[in-house]
PDB file of C-alpha atoms in Angstrom:
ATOM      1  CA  UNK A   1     141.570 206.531  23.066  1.00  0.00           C
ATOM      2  CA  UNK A   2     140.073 205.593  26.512  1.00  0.00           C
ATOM      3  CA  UNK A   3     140.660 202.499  27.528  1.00  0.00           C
ATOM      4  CA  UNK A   4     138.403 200.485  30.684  1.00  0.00           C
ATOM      5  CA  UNK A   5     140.669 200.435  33.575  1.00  0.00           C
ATOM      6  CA  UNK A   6     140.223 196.863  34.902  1.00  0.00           C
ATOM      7  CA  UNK A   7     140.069 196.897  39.010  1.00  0.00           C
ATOM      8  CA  UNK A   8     140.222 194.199  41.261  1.00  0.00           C
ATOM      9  CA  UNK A   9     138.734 193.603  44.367  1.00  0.00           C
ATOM     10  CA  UNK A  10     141.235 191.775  47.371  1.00  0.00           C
ATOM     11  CA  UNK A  11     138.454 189.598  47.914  1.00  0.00           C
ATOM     12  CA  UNK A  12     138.171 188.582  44.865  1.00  0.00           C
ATOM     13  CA  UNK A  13     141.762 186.443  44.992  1.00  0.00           C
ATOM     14  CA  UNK A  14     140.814 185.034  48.052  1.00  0.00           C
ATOM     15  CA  UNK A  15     138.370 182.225  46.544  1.00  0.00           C
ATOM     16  CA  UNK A  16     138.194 179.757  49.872  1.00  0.00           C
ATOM     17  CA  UNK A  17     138.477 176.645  47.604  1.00  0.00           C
ATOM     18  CA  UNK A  18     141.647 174.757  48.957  1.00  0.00           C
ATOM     19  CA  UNK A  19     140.319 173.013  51.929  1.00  0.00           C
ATOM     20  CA  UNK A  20     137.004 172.509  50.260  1.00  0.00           C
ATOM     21  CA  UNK A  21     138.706 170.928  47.509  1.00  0.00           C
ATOM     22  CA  UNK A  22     140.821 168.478  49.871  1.00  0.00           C
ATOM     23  CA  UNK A  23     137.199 168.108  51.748  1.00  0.00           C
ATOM     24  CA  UNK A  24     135.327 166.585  48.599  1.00  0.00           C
ATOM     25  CA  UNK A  25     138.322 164.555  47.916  1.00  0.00           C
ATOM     26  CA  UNK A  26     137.672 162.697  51.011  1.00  0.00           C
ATOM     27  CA  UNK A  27     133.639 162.629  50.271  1.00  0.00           C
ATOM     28  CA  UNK A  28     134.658 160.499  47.288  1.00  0.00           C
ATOM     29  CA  UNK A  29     136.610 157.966  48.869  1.00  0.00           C
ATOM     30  CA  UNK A  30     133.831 158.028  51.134  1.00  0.00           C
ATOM     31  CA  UNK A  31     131.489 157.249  48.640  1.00  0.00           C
ATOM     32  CA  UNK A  32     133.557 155.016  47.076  1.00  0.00           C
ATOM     33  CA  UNK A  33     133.966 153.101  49.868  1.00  0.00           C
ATOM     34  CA  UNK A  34     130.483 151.996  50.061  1.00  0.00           C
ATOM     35  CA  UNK A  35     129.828 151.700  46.441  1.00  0.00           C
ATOM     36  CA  UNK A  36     132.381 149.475  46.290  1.00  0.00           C
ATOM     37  CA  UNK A  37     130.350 147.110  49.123  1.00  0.00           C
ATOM     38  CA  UNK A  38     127.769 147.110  46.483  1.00  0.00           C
ATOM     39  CA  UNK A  39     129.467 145.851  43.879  1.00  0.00           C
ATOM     40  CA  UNK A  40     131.681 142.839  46.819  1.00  0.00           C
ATOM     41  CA  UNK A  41     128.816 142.165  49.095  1.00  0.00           C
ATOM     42  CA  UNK A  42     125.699 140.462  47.330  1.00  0.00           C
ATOM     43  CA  UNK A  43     123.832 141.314  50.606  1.00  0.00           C
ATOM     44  CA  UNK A  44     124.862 145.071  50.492  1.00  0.00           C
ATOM     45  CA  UNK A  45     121.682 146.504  48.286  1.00  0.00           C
ATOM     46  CA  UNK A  46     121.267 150.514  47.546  1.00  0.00           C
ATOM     47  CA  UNK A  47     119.014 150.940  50.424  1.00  0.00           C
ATOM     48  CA  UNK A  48     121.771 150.378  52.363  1.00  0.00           C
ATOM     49  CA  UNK A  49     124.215 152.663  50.337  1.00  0.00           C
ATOM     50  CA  UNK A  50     121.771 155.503  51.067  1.00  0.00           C
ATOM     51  CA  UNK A  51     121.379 155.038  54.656  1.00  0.00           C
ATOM     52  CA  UNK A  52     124.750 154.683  55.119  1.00  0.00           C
ATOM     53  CA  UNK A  53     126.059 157.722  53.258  1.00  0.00           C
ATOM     54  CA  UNK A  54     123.220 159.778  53.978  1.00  0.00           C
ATOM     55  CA  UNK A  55     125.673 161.722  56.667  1.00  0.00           C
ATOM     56  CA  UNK A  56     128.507 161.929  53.816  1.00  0.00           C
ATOM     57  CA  UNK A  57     126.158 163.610  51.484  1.00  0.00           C
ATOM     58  CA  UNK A  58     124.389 165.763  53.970  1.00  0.00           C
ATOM     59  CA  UNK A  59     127.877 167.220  55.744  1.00  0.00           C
ATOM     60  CA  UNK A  60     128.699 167.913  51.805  1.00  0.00           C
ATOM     61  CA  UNK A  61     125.590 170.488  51.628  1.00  0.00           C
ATOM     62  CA  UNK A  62     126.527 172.139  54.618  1.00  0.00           C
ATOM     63  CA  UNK A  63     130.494 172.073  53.622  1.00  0.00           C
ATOM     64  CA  UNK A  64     129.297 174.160  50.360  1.00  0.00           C
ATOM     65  CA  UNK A  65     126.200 176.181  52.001  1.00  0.00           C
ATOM     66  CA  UNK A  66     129.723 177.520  54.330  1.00  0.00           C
ATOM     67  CA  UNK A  67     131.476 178.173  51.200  1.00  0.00           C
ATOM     68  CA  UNK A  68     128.584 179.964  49.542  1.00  0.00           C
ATOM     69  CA  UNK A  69     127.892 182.039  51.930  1.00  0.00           C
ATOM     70  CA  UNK A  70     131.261 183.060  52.867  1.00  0.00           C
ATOM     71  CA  UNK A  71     131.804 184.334  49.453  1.00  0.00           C
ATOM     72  CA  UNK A  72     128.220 185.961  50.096  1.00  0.00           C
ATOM     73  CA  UNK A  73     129.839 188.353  52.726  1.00  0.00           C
ATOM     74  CA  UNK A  74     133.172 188.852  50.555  1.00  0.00           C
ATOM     75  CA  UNK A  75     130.421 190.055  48.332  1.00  0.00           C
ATOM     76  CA  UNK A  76     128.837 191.866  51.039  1.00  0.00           C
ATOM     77  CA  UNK A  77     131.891 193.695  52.235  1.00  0.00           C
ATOM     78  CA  UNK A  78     132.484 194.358  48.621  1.00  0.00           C
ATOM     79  CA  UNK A  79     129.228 195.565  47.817  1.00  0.00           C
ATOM     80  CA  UNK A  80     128.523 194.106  45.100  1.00  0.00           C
ATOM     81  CA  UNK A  81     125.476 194.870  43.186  1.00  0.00           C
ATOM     82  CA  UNK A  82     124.458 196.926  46.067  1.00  0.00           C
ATOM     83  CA  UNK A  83     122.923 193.558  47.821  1.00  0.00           C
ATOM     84  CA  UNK A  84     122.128 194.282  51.439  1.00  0.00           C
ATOM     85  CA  UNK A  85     121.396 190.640  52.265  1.00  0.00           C
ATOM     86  CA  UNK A  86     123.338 187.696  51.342  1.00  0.00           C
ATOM     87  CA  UNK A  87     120.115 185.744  50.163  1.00  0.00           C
ATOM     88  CA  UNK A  88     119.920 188.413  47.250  1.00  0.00           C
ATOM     89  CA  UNK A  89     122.899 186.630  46.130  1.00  0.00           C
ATOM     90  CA  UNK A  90     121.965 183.179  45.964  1.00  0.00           C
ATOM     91  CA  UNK A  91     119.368 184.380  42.720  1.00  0.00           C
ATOM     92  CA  UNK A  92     122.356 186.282  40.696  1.00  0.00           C
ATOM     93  CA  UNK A  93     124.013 184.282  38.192  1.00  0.00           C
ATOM     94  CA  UNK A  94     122.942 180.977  38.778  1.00  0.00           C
ATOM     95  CA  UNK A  95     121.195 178.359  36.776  1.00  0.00           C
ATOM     96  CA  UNK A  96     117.029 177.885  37.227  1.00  0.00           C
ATOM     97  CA  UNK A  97     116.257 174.298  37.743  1.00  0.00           C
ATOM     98  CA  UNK A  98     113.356 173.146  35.526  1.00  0.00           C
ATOM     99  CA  UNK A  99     112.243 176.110  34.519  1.00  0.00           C
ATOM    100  CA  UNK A 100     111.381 177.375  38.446  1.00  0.00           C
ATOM    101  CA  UNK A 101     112.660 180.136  39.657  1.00  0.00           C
ATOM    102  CA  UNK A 102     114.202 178.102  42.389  1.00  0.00           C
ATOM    103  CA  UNK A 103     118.528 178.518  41.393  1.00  0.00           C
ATOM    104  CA  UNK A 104     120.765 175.411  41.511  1.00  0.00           C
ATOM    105  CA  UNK A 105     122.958 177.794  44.466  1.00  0.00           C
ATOM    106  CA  UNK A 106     119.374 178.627  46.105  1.00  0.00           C
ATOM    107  CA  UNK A 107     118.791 174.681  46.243  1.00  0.00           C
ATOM    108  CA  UNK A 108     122.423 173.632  47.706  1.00  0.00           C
ATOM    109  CA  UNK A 109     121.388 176.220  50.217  1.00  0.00           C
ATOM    110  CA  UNK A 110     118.094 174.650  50.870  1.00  0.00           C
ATOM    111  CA  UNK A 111     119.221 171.054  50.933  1.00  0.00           C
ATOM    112  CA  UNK A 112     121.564 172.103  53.200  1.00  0.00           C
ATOM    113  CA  UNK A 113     119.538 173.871  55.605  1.00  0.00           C
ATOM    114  CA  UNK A 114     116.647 170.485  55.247  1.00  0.00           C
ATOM    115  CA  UNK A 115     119.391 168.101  56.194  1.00  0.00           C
ATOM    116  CA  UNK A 116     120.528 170.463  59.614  1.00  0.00           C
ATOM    117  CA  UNK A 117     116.635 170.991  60.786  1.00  0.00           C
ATOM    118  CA  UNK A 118     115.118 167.637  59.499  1.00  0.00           C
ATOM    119  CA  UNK A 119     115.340 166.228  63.052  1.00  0.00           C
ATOM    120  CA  UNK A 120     114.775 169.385  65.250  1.00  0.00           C
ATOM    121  CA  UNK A 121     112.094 169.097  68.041  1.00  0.00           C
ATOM    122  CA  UNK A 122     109.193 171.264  67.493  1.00  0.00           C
ATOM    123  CA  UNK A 123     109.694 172.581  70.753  1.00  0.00           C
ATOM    124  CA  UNK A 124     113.410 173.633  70.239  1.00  0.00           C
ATOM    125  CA  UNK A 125     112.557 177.039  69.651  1.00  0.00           C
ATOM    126  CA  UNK A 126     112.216 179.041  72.729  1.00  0.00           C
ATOM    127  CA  UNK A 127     110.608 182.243  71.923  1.00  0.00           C
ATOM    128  CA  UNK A 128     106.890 182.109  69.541  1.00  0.00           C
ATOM    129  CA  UNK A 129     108.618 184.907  67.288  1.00  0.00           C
ATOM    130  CA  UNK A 130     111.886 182.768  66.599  1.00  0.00           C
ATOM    131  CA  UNK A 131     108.867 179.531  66.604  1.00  0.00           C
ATOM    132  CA  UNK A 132     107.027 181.573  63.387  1.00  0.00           C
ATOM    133  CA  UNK A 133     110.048 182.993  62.050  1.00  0.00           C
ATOM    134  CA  UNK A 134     111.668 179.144  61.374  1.00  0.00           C
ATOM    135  CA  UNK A 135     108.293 177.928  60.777  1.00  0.00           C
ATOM    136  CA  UNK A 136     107.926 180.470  58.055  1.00  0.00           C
ATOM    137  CA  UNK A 137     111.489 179.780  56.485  1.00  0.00           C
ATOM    138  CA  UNK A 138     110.869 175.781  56.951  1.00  0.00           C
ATOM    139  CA  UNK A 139     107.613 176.637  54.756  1.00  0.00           C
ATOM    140  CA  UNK A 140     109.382 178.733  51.918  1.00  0.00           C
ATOM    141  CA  UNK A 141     112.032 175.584  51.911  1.00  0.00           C
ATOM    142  CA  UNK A 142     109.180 173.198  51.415  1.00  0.00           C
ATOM    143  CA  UNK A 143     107.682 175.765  48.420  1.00  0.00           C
ATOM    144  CA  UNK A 144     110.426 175.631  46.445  1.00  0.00           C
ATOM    145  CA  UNK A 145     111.232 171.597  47.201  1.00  0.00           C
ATOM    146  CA  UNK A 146     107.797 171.241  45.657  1.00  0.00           C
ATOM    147  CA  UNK A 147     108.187 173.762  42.973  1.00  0.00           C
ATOM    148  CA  UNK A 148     110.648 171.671  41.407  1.00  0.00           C
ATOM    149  CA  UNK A 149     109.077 168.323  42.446  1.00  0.00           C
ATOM    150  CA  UNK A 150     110.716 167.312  45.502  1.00  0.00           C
ATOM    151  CA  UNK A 151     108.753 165.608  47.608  1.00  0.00           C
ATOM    152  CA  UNK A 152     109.307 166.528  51.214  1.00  0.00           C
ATOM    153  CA  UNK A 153     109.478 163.605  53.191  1.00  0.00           C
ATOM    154  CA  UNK A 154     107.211 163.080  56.226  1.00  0.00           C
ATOM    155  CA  UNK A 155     107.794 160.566  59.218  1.00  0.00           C
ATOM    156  CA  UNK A 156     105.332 158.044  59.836  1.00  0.00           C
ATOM    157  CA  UNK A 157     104.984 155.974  62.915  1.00  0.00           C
ATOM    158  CA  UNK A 158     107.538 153.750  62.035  1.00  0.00           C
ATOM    159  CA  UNK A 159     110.438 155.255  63.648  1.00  0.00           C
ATOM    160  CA  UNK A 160     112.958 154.899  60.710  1.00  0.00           C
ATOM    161  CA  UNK A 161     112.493 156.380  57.394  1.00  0.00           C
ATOM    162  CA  UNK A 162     114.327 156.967  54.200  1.00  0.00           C
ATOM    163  CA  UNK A 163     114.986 160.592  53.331  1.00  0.00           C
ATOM    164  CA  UNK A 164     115.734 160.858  49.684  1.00  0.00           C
ATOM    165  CA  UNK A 165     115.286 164.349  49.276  1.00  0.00           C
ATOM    166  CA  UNK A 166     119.127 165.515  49.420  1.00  0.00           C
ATOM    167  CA  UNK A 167     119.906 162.133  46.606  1.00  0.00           C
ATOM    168  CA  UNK A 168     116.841 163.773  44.003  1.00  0.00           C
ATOM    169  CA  UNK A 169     118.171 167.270  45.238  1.00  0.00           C
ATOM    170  CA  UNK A 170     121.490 166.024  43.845  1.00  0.00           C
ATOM    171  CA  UNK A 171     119.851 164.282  41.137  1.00  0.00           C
ATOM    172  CA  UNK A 172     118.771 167.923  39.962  1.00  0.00           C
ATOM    173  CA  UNK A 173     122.005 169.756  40.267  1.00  0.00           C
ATOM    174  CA  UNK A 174     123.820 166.845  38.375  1.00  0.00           C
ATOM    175  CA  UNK A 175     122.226 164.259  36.511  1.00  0.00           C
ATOM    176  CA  UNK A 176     125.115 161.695  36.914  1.00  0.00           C
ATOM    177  CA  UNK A 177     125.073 162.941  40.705  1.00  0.00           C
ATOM    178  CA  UNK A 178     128.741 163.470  40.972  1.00  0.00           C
ATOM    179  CA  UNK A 179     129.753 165.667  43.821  1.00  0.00           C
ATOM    180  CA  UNK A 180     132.849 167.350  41.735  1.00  0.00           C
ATOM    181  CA  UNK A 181     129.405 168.946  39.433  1.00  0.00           C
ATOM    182  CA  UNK A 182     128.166 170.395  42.758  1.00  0.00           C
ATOM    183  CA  UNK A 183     131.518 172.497  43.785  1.00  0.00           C
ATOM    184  CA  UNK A 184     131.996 173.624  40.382  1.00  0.00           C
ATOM    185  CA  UNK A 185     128.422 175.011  40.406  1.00  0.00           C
ATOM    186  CA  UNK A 186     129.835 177.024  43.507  1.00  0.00           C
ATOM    187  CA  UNK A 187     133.213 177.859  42.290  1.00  0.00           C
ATOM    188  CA  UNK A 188     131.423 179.357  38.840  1.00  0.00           C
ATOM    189  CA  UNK A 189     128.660 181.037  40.549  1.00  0.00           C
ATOM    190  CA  UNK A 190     131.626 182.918  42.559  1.00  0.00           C
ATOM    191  CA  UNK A 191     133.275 183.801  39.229  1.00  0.00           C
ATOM    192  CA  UNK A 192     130.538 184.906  37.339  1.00  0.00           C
ATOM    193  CA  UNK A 193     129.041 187.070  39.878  1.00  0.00           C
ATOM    194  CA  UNK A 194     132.462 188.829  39.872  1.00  0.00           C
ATOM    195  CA  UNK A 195     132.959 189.168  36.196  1.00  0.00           C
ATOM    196  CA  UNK A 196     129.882 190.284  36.058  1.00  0.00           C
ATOM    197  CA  UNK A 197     130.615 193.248  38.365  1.00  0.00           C
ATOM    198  CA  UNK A 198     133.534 193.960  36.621  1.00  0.00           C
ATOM    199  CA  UNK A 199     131.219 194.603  33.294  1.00  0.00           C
TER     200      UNK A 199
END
């Protein structure tokens, strides 16, 4: 009888979660924090919840868009799947939101990427190929924000404005919108793209 000889990969024990675990610990005390306000100070409304933990939420995309892509060139280095690019990965075994083909690990990516560039300058580009080439990727962002109704928001001439785009973006990973859903959509992704190598 032949029996599959199960292999490992080194990379694959190396999963990068401790200090992104202690990291969300401290984005719920963080949150916390000012929910807390809500419920002590009557003058303390949800418009001010959002402004105010707008950075928390937005340093939590980038903190997982690291972690996802990390284990994008563990993949890489593995080659896994024979992916030369570790975009290819963000589409493998990982939920479709709405019935898009937009993937909830495709989306962290994006919301991430939206809350880094939403301020940039125009003119911070210095060459017209990098110009088109971030103009083109801002554009693909915006496609699949609207694909699965996201509405990108725009700045007026009032100087201030309310993004809400990363607290619906978070509204369509996990409809109770806790963070702990969001790194356990990263941590399975990671898993299930390696069992399913190992198939």
């Amino acid at each position: 009888m032949n029996e599959k000889k199960i292999s490992h990969h080194w990379l694959e024990a190396y999963d990068r979660t401790g200090g992104l675990e202690l990291l969300f610990i401290g984005f719920n005390n963080a949150l916390k924090f000012y929910r807390n306000r809500m419920d002590e100070e009557g003058w303390y409304d949800v418009g001010f919840y959002w402004e105010d933990t707008d950075l928390i939420y937005g340093v939590m995309f980038v903190s997982l868009q690291n972690y996802i892509n990390q284990c994008c060139y563990d993949f890489l280095d593995a080659n896994l799947f024979g992916c030369k690019e570790k975009y290819e990965y963000y589409l493998k075994n990982s939920t479709f939101i709405d019935g898009s083909n937009v993937t909830q690990i495709q989306l962290i990516i994006d919301l991430a990427n939206h809350f880094k560039h939403r301020d940039d300058p125009p003119s911070s580009t210095p060459s017209k190929v990098k110009a088109q080439k971030k103009e083109s990727e801002e554009n693909r962002r915006r496609n699949r924000f609207t694909q699965i109704g996201l509405n990108y928001p725009m700045k007026e001439t009032y100087e201030r404005f309310e993004d809400r785009l990363l607290i619906e973006g978070l509204e369509k990973l996990n409809k109770n919108m806790e963070i702990s859903g969001l790194f356990q959509i990263a941590k399975d992704w990671r898993r299930d793209l390696w069992a399913e190598w190992h198939k």
